[in-house]
mmCIF file of C-alpha atoms in Angstrom:
data_model
loop_
_atom_site.group_PDB
_atom_site.id
_atom_site.type_symbol
_atom_site.label_atom_id
_atom_site.label_comp_id
_atom_site.label_asym_id
_atom_site.label_seq_id
_atom_site.Cartn_x
_atom_site.Cartn_y
_atom_site.Cartn_z
ATOM 1 C CA MET Z 1 -51.321 14.464 37.134
ATOM 2 C CA ASP Z 2 -53.743 13.586 39.655
ATOM 3 C CA ASP Z 3 -55.835 15.328 41.088
ATOM 4 C CA VAL Z 4 -54.561 15.888 44.200
ATOM 5 C CA THR Z 5 -55.332 16.195 48.196
ATOM 6 C CA THR Z 6 -54.072 18.681 51.375
ATOM 7 C CA ASP Z 7 -54.235 20.422 54.223
ATOM 8 C CA LEU Z 8 -52.259 24.177 53.048
ATOM 9 C CA LEU Z 9 -52.518 25.179 49.173
ATOM 10 C CA ILE Z 10 -49.940 27.592 48.410
ATOM 11 C CA ILE Z 11 -50.304 29.583 45.245
ATOM 12 C CA GLY Z 12 -46.433 30.773 44.379
ATOM 13 C CA ALA Z 13 -42.481 28.981 45.387
ATOM 14 C CA GLY Z 14 -41.120 32.154 45.926
ATOM 15 C CA PRO Z 15 -39.246 32.659 49.571
ATOM 16 C CA THR Z 16 -42.571 33.522 50.836
ATOM 17 C CA GLY Z 17 -44.168 30.884 49.595
ATOM 18 C CA LEU Z 18 -41.334 28.661 50.167
ATOM 19 C CA TYR Z 19 -41.335 29.229 54.070
ATOM 20 C CA SER Z 20 -44.681 28.833 53.853
ATOM 21 C CA ALA Z 21 -44.752 25.218 52.734
ATOM 22 C CA TYR Z 22 -42.223 24.929 55.877
ATOM 23 C CA TYR Z 23 -44.132 27.052 58.444
ATOM 24 C CA ALA Z 24 -46.980 24.133 57.352
ATOM 25 C CA GLY Z 25 -45.295 21.277 57.873
ATOM 26 C CA PHE Z 26 -44.133 22.333 61.967
ATOM 27 C CA ARG Z 27 -48.082 22.464 62.293
ATOM 28 C CA GLY Z 28 -48.192 19.431 60.892
ATOM 29 C CA MET Z 29 -50.626 20.178 57.805
ATOM 30 C CA SER Z 30 -49.769 18.467 54.753
ATOM 31 C CA VAL Z 31 -49.071 20.831 51.843
ATOM 32 C CA ALA Z 32 -48.956 21.503 48.340
ATOM 33 C CA VAL Z 33 -46.938 24.212 46.039
ATOM 34 C CA VAL Z 34 -48.529 25.526 42.810
ATOM 35 C CA ASP Z 35 -46.274 28.067 40.646
ATOM 36 C CA SER Z 36 -46.301 29.249 36.808
ATOM 37 C CA LEU Z 37 -42.645 28.485 36.431
ATOM 38 C CA PRO Z 38 -41.030 25.498 35.993
ATOM 39 C CA GLU Z 39 -38.593 25.684 39.130
ATOM 40 C CA LEU Z 40 -38.894 27.121 43.079
ATOM 41 C CA GLY Z 41 -37.533 30.674 43.734
ATOM 42 C CA GLY Z 42 -40.262 32.745 41.962
ATOM 43 C CA GLN Z 43 -38.505 36.667 40.860
ATOM 44 C CA ILE Z 44 -35.204 35.595 42.300
ATOM 45 C CA THR Z 45 -34.971 32.180 41.223
ATOM 46 C CA ALA Z 46 -35.797 34.424 37.411
ATOM 47 C CA MET Z 47 -34.342 37.527 37.828
ATOM 48 C CA TYR Z 48 -31.460 37.980 40.043
ATOM 49 C CA PRO Z 49 -29.839 34.585 41.822
ATOM 50 C CA GLU Z 50 -26.836 36.383 41.627
ATOM 51 C CA LYS Z 51 -27.362 38.865 43.574
ATOM 52 C CA ALA Z 52 -26.269 39.657 47.017
ATOM 53 C CA ILE Z 53 -29.736 40.272 49.347
ATOM 54 C CA LEU Z 54 -28.454 42.148 52.683
ATOM 55 C CA ASP Z 55 -31.851 42.740 54.320
ATOM 56 C CA VAL Z 56 -32.706 39.164 55.446
ATOM 57 C CA ALA Z 57 -32.297 38.378 58.672
ATOM 58 C CA GLY Z 58 -29.745 36.848 60.570
ATOM 59 C CA PHE Z 59 -27.773 36.846 57.078
ATOM 60 C CA PRO Z 60 -25.447 39.816 56.443
ATOM 61 C CA SER Z 61 -25.165 38.927 53.052
ATOM 62 C CA VAL Z 62 -26.804 36.729 50.713
ATOM 63 C CA LYS Z 63 -26.894 35.288 47.054
ATOM 64 C CA GLY Z 64 -30.830 35.101 45.818
ATOM 65 C CA ARG Z 65 -29.642 31.143 44.824
ATOM 66 C CA ASP Z 66 -28.292 30.076 48.309
ATOM 67 C CA LEU Z 67 -31.528 32.302 50.059
ATOM 68 C CA VAL Z 68 -33.454 30.201 47.269
ATOM 69 C CA GLU Z 69 -32.302 26.567 47.998
ATOM 70 C CA GLY Z 70 -31.927 26.730 52.244
ATOM 71 C CA LEU Z 71 -35.701 27.734 52.079
ATOM 72 C CA VAL Z 72 -36.472 24.472 49.486
ATOM 73 C CA GLU Z 73 -34.018 22.431 52.154
ATOM 74 C CA GLN Z 74 -35.787 23.779 54.881
ATOM 75 C CA ALA Z 75 -39.728 23.451 53.558
ATOM 76 C CA ALA Z 76 -38.196 20.079 52.911
ATOM 77 C CA SER Z 77 -39.565 18.757 56.514
ATOM 78 C CA ALA Z 78 -43.155 19.622 55.252
ATOM 79 C CA ASN Z 79 -42.619 16.866 52.029
ATOM 80 C CA PRO Z 80 -44.244 19.282 49.767
ATOM 81 C CA THR Z 81 -46.525 18.207 46.956
ATOM 82 C CA TYR Z 82 -44.926 20.453 43.915
ATOM 83 C CA ILE Z 83 -46.529 21.435 40.958
ATOM 84 C CA LEU Z 84 -45.122 23.232 38.757
ATOM 85 C CA ASP Z 85 -45.896 25.042 35.740
ATOM 86 C CA ARG Z 86 -48.874 25.006 36.295
ATOM 87 C CA THR Z 87 -51.391 28.420 37.065
ATOM 88 C CA ALA Z 88 -54.505 28.358 39.234
ATOM 89 C CA THR Z 89 -57.530 29.319 37.364
ATOM 90 C CA THR Z 90 -61.330 28.909 39.526
ATOM 91 C CA LEU Z 91 -61.925 28.815 42.762
ATOM 92 C CA GLU Z 92 -64.575 26.669 44.334
ATOM 93 C CA HIS Z 93 -65.703 27.355 47.856
ATOM 94 C CA HIS Z 94 -67.609 24.376 49.575
ATOM 95 C CA GLU Z 95 -68.931 23.743 53.693
ATOM 96 C CA ASP Z 96 -65.768 22.550 54.180
ATOM 97 C CA ASP Z 97 -62.838 23.122 51.530
ATOM 98 C CA VAL Z 98 -61.557 24.700 48.316
ATOM 99 C CA VAL Z 99 -60.832 23.386 45.313
ATOM 100 C CA VAL Z 100 -58.431 25.123 43.459
ATOM 101 C CA THR Z 101 -58.343 23.914 39.468
ATOM 102 C CA LEU Z 102 -54.941 24.220 37.393
ATOM 103 C CA ASP Z 103 -54.834 25.234 34.070
ATOM 104 C CA ASP Z 104 -53.822 21.549 32.832
ATOM 105 C CA GLY Z 105 -57.081 20.291 34.210
ATOM 106 C CA THR Z 106 -55.426 19.112 37.879
ATOM 107 C CA ARG Z 107 -57.871 19.316 40.805
ATOM 108 C CA VAL Z 108 -56.750 20.381 44.071
ATOM 109 C CA THR Z 109 -59.006 20.755 47.340
ATOM 110 C CA ALA Z 110 -57.739 21.309 50.227
ATOM 111 C CA GLY Z 111 -58.908 22.856 53.529
ATOM 112 C CA ALA Z 112 -57.447 26.357 52.715
ATOM 113 C CA VAL Z 113 -55.560 28.545 50.512
ATOM 114 C CA LEU Z 114 -52.485 30.249 50.523
ATOM 115 C CA ILE Z 115 -52.285 32.619 48.624
ATOM 116 C CA THR Z 116 -47.643 33.668 47.762
ATOM 117 C CA SER Z 117 -48.294 35.161 44.658
ATOM 118 C CA GLY Z 118 -45.232 37.956 44.968
ATOM 119 C CA ILE Z 119 -46.111 40.408 42.353
ATOM 120 C CA GLY Z 120 -48.576 38.006 40.230
ATOM 121 C CA LYS Z 121 -47.663 36.639 36.148
ATOM 122 C CA PHE Z 122 -44.714 39.480 35.054
ATOM 123 C CA SER Z 123 -43.428 40.429 32.202
ATOM 124 C CA PRO Z 124 -40.265 42.436 31.827
ATOM 125 C CA ARG Z 125 -41.545 46.970 30.239
ATOM 126 C CA PRO Z 126 -40.150 46.412 26.491
ATOM 127 C CA LEU Z 127 -36.972 48.839 25.283
ATOM 128 C CA PRO Z 128 -38.821 50.103 22.449
ATOM 129 C CA ALA Z 129 -35.483 50.327 20.328
ATOM 130 C CA GLY Z 130 -35.339 46.899 21.282
ATOM 131 C CA ASP Z 131 -37.422 44.953 18.798
ATOM 132 C CA GLY Z 132 -35.629 42.286 18.086
ATOM 133 C CA TRP Z 133 -33.041 42.566 20.083
ATOM 134 C CA VAL Z 134 -33.459 39.811 22.841
ATOM 135 C CA GLY Z 135 -31.088 36.610 22.183
ATOM 136 C CA ARG Z 136 -28.771 39.200 19.851
ATOM 137 C CA GLY Z 137 -27.507 41.257 23.139
ATOM 138 C CA MET Z 138 -29.996 42.314 24.704
ATOM 139 C CA GLU Z 139 -31.679 40.924 28.054
ATOM 140 C CA PHE Z 140 -34.179 41.828 30.861
ATOM 141 C CA PHE Z 141 -32.936 39.742 33.369
ATOM 142 C CA VAL Z 142 -29.419 38.489 34.500
ATOM 143 C CA PRO Z 143 -29.497 35.192 35.700
ATOM 144 C CA SER Z 144 -25.536 34.951 35.512
ATOM 145 C CA PHE Z 145 -22.877 36.929 35.430
ATOM 146 C CA ALA Z 146 -20.436 35.204 33.267
ATOM 147 C CA PRO Z 147 -21.567 35.637 29.460
ATOM 148 C CA TYR Z 148 -20.646 39.556 30.909
ATOM 149 C CA ALA Z 149 -17.351 38.797 31.518
ATOM 150 C CA GLY Z 150 -14.738 41.033 29.696
ATOM 151 C CA LYS Z 151 -18.162 43.068 27.710
ATOM 152 C CA ASP Z 152 -18.970 46.718 27.227
ATOM 153 C CA VAL Z 153 -22.152 46.505 29.031
ATOM 154 C CA VAL Z 154 -25.237 49.048 28.520
ATOM 155 C CA ILE Z 155 -27.683 48.650 31.489
ATOM 156 C CA VAL Z 156 -31.381 50.712 30.855
ATOM 157 C CA GLY Z 157 -32.829 51.807 33.605
ATOM 158 C CA GLY Z 158 -33.203 54.119 37.362
ATOM 159 C CA GLY Z 159 -34.304 51.530 39.886
ATOM 160 C CA ASP Z 160 -33.302 49.160 42.027
ATOM 161 C CA SER Z 161 -32.268 46.413 39.400
ATOM 162 C CA ALA Z 162 -30.087 48.790 36.875
ATOM 163 C CA PHE Z 163 -28.037 50.262 40.134
ATOM 164 C CA ASP Z 164 -27.900 46.823 42.079
ATOM 165 C CA TRP Z 165 -26.713 44.739 37.875
ATOM 166 C CA ALA Z 166 -24.402 47.555 37.330
ATOM 167 C CA GLN Z 167 -22.693 47.696 40.660
ATOM 168 C CA HIS Z 168 -22.618 43.322 40.075
ATOM 169 C CA LEU Z 169 -21.450 43.762 37.054
ATOM 170 C CA GLU Z 170 -18.456 46.438 36.976
ATOM 171 C CA PRO Z 171 -16.056 44.064 38.657
ATOM 172 C CA VAL Z 172 -16.302 42.254 36.050
ATOM 173 C CA ALA Z 173 -17.490 43.256 32.792
ATOM 174 C CA ALA Z 174 -14.651 45.421 30.649
ATOM 175 C CA SER Z 175 -17.162 48.883 30.889
ATOM 176 C CA VAL Z 176 -20.757 49.553 31.798
ATOM 177 C CA THR Z 177 -22.887 52.259 31.244
ATOM 178 C CA LEU Z 178 -26.065 52.883 32.950
ATOM 179 C CA VAL Z 179 -28.517 55.239 30.940
ATOM 180 C CA HIS Z 180 -31.971 56.886 32.688
ATOM 181 C CA ARG Z 181 -34.367 59.018 31.695
ATOM 182 C CA ARG Z 182 -34.400 61.473 34.385
ATOM 183 C CA ASP Z 183 -31.559 62.652 36.706
ATOM 184 C CA ALA Z 184 -32.925 61.003 39.955
ATOM 185 C CA PHE Z 185 -33.560 57.287 40.619
ATOM 186 C CA ARG Z 186 -36.228 55.295 41.979
ATOM 187 C CA ALA Z 187 -32.975 52.822 43.113
ATOM 188 C CA HIS Z 188 -32.252 52.683 47.196
ATOM 189 C CA GLU Z 189 -29.981 55.636 48.068
ATOM 190 C CA ARG Z 190 -26.652 53.530 49.307
ATOM 191 C CA THR Z 191 -26.314 51.522 46.082
ATOM 192 C CA VAL Z 192 -26.744 54.685 43.872
ATOM 193 C CA ALA Z 193 -23.923 56.308 45.517
ATOM 194 C CA ALA Z 194 -22.095 52.748 45.552
ATOM 195 C CA VAL Z 195 -22.845 52.781 41.721
ATOM 196 C CA LYS Z 196 -21.860 56.507 41.775
ATOM 197 C CA ASP Z 197 -18.190 56.250 43.165
ATOM 198 C CA SER Z 198 -17.631 53.436 40.752
ATOM 199 C CA SER Z 199 -16.457 53.312 37.358
ATOM 200 C CA VAL Z 200 -20.122 53.238 35.768
ATOM 201 C CA GLU Z 201 -20.403 55.898 33.161
ATOM 202 C CA ILE Z 202 -24.242 57.655 33.858
ATOM 203 C CA ILE Z 203 -25.783 58.783 32.305
ATOM 204 C CA THR Z 204 -29.207 60.747 32.939
ATOM 205 C CA ASN Z 205 -32.010 62.451 30.964
ATOM 206 C CA ALA Z 206 -31.038 60.488 28.246
ATOM 207 C CA GLN Z 207 -32.580 57.156 26.057
ATOM 208 C CA VAL Z 208 -31.423 54.935 24.293
ATOM 209 C CA THR Z 209 -33.099 55.172 20.708
ATOM 210 C CA GLU Z 210 -31.435 52.579 17.889
ATOM 211 C CA LEU Z 211 -29.034 48.895 18.245
ATOM 212 C CA ARG Z 212 -27.067 47.996 16.259
ATOM 213 C CA GLY Z 213 -24.926 45.379 15.189
ATOM 214 C CA ASP Z 214 -25.030 42.243 12.140
ATOM 215 C CA PRO Z 215 -26.339 39.603 13.929
ATOM 216 C CA HIS Z 216 -25.431 40.625 17.818
ATOM 217 C CA LEU Z 217 -24.742 44.044 19.639
ATOM 218 C CA GLU Z 218 -22.413 46.136 18.732
ATOM 219 C CA GLU Z 219 -22.948 49.913 19.545
ATOM 220 C CA VAL Z 220 -26.058 51.129 20.894
ATOM 221 C CA GLU Z 221 -26.856 55.189 19.972
ATOM 222 C CA ILE Z 222 -27.896 56.785 23.109
ATOM 223 C CA SER Z 223 -30.001 60.900 22.595
ATOM 224 C CA VAL Z 224 -29.061 62.844 25.817
ATOM 225 C CA ASP Z 225 -31.353 66.117 26.742
ATOM 226 C CA GLY Z 226 -29.913 68.845 25.657
ATOM 227 C CA GLU Z 227 -27.154 67.321 22.895
ATOM 228 C CA GLU Z 228 -27.623 67.699 18.821
ATOM 229 C CA GLN Z 229 -25.638 64.912 18.397
ATOM 230 C CA PRO Z 230 -26.160 61.320 20.298
ATOM 231 C CA ARG Z 231 -23.983 59.201 21.491
ATOM 232 C CA VAL Z 232 -22.682 56.313 20.100
ATOM 233 C CA VAL Z 233 -20.654 53.714 22.524
ATOM 234 C CA GLU Z 234 -19.943 50.196 21.513
ATOM 235 C CA ALA Z 235 -21.252 47.274 23.534
ATOM 236 C CA GLN Z 236 -21.495 43.396 22.820
ATOM 237 C CA ALA Z 237 -24.318 43.517 25.594
ATOM 238 C CA LEU Z 238 -28.004 45.407 27.140
ATOM 239 C CA VAL Z 239 -29.674 45.283 30.321
ATOM 240 C CA ALA Z 240 -33.445 46.743 29.848
ATOM 241 C CA ALA Z 241 -33.407 47.383 33.397
ATOM 242 C CA LEU Z 242 -37.639 48.599 32.797
ATOM 243 C CA GLY Z 243 -39.187 47.335 34.671
ATOM 244 C CA PHE Z 244 -42.481 44.759 35.015
ATOM 245 C CA ILE Z 245 -46.023 44.803 33.749
ATOM 246 C CA ALA Z 246 -47.574 42.630 36.637
ATOM 247 C CA ASP Z 247 -50.912 40.492 36.383
ATOM 248 C CA LEU Z 248 -52.794 38.828 39.263
ATOM 249 C CA GLY Z 249 -53.773 35.980 36.011
ATOM 250 C CA ALA Z 250 -56.940 34.147 37.159
ATOM 251 C CA ILE Z 251 -57.158 34.672 40.640
ATOM 252 C CA GLN Z 252 -58.468 38.152 39.618
ATOM 253 C CA GLN Z 253 -61.588 36.601 38.793
ATOM 254 C CA TRP Z 254 -62.264 34.885 42.389
ATOM 255 C CA GLY Z 255 -63.957 37.846 44.001
ATOM 256 C CA LEU Z 256 -60.987 38.978 46.120
ATOM 257 C CA GLU Z 257 -60.580 42.446 47.364
ATOM 258 C CA THR Z 258 -57.451 43.656 45.787
ATOM 259 C CA SER Z 259 -55.914 47.278 45.850
ATOM 260 C CA LYS Z 260 -54.004 48.130 42.797
ATOM 261 C CA ARG Z 261 -53.499 45.364 41.405
ATOM 262 C CA HIS Z 262 -52.722 43.424 45.490
ATOM 263 C CA VAL Z 263 -55.364 41.657 47.778
ATOM 264 C CA VAL Z 264 -56.165 43.186 50.374
ATOM 265 C CA VAL Z 265 -56.120 41.612 53.709
ATOM 266 C CA ASP Z 266 -56.861 41.558 57.169
ATOM 267 C CA SER Z 267 -53.541 41.894 60.523
ATOM 268 C CA SER Z 268 -54.798 37.490 59.936
ATOM 269 C CA MET Z 269 -53.999 37.682 56.152
ATOM 270 C CA ARG Z 270 -56.883 36.792 55.469
ATOM 271 C CA THR Z 271 -58.798 37.769 52.455
ATOM 272 C CA ASN Z 272 -62.837 38.625 51.959
ATOM 273 C CA LEU Z 273 -62.432 34.860 51.055
ATOM 274 C CA PRO Z 274 -63.659 31.813 53.786
ATOM 275 C CA ARG Z 275 -60.970 29.883 53.508
ATOM 276 C CA VAL Z 276 -58.644 32.416 51.351
ATOM 277 C CA PHE Z 277 -55.698 33.953 52.737
ATOM 278 C CA ALA Z 278 -52.497 35.834 51.609
ATOM 279 C CA ALA Z 279 -48.700 37.297 52.473
ATOM 280 C CA GLY Z 280 -45.830 38.483 51.072
ATOM 281 C CA ASP Z 281 -45.388 40.871 48.425
ATOM 282 C CA ILE Z 282 -49.297 40.146 47.194
ATOM 283 C CA THR Z 283 -50.398 41.470 49.738
ATOM 284 C CA ASP Z 284 -51.864 45.119 50.890
ATOM 285 C CA TYR Z 285 -52.874 46.890 54.062
ATOM 286 C CA PRO Z 286 -52.258 50.143 55.183
ATOM 287 C CA GLY Z 287 -48.445 50.103 56.721
ATOM 288 C CA LYS Z 288 -47.257 47.810 54.227
ATOM 289 C CA VAL Z 289 -43.963 47.092 53.904
ATOM 290 C CA ARG Z 290 -42.312 44.602 50.588
ATOM 291 C CA LEU Z 291 -39.619 42.993 52.082
ATOM 292 C CA ILE Z 292 -39.123 39.143 51.907
ATOM 293 C CA ALA Z 293 -38.339 39.789 56.005
ATOM 294 C CA VAL Z 294 -42.022 41.071 55.802
ATOM 295 C CA GLY Z 295 -43.223 38.498 53.924
ATOM 296 C CA PHE Z 296 -41.281 35.530 56.500
ATOM 297 C CA GLY Z 297 -43.062 36.674 59.040
ATOM 298 C CA GLU Z 298 -47.149 37.553 57.301
ATOM 299 C CA ALA Z 299 -46.028 33.717 55.939
ATOM 300 C CA ALA Z 300 -46.382 32.917 59.726
ATOM 301 C CA THR Z 301 -49.091 34.451 60.432
ATOM 302 C CA ALA Z 302 -51.407 33.436 58.014
ATOM 303 C CA VAL Z 303 -50.485 29.234 58.539
ATOM 304 C CA ASN Z 304 -51.337 29.337 61.883
ATOM 305 C CA ASN Z 305 -54.695 31.479 61.541
ATOM 306 C CA ALA Z 306 -55.036 29.001 58.739
ATOM 307 C CA ALA Z 307 -54.323 25.758 60.821
ATOM 308 C CA VAL Z 308 -57.557 27.204 62.830
ATOM 309 C CA ALA Z 309 -59.897 27.474 59.224
ATOM 310 C CA ILE Z 310 -58.617 23.801 58.786
ATOM 311 C CA ASP Z 311 -59.008 22.737 61.947
ATOM 312 C CA PRO Z 312 -61.292 25.058 64.896
ATOM 313 C CA THR Z 313 -59.948 22.667 67.512
ATOM 314 C CA ALA Z 314 -56.622 24.260 66.915
ATOM 315 C CA HIS Z 315 -54.804 26.949 68.564
ATOM 316 C CA VAL Z 316 -53.341 30.107 66.850
ATOM 317 C CA PHE Z 317 -50.287 29.608 68.077
ATOM 318 C CA PRO Z 318 -48.276 26.446 68.571
ATOM 319 C CA GLY Z 319 -45.452 27.407 70.006
ATOM 320 C CA HIS Z 320 -42.258 28.167 69.820
ATOM 321 C CA SER Z 321 -39.990 25.951 67.156
ATOM 322 C CA SER Z 322 -37.243 25.758 69.342
ATOM 323 C CA GLU Z 323 -39.097 24.078 72.351
ATOM 324 C CA GLY Z 324 -39.330 20.475 72.661
#
């Protein structure tokens, strides 16, 4: 595509990036948004569009896809330029702007850059016994519950995704079995309690050791600590919810100060590089809490401070959006 010139370049089109686009428009900025995924919404769109999200202010419960749709509609007021399925590769600093080059050679010149790329590029942790089974009954994400209707489902993992999917699939599937290698779980206590009170069978101190079926999955072998013989359960679907391997990608070469694969920011969401800000899950500072709701607040803070970096005569606080 042609080179782009904009006031603010946002890297990452997840919830924080989309809200940043809206808020930049509210501040009168032109906006471009780059994302390595082909669709808007980041991890929500890619991994759990049907999941009920309970901790966004004003929404007692909202599906992931509905939240993304609302954010996209809200951001439309800024008329952002979306550059999807592209990755930011290099960053150049000039006196009055920065230039980011994308993997297709496109150059984006901006007054400031706001990084909202969540955990960066992510890939699922593999299930050792699942080699060769993707598309034959094993998946890493549950973008839709419909394909699991009436099936016996095995879910492997003990984190939030594993328990969220167990809770949502339980009324849809014929049966749900959750397998975890320990007897302690990383998931939210409320969700764990709900799954324990449901019909989901939970097998702990156990590992999936073999998948069987030709050509599609028919049964799963589960080895349980202390049991001489492995258990075999019928299953037509298996979800490997073992977490993700995050990679900040090329931005790690930009000279940003990082801590454990997160970008260090100050209270204004500034990084150590001039005209470069960050917000959302990618950021780190003392007391950081990684929630969508926190990312929204950080987005407003970052955009307001970026406005001053772009135009020193601007004010950090522009007034409330409800004011006439």
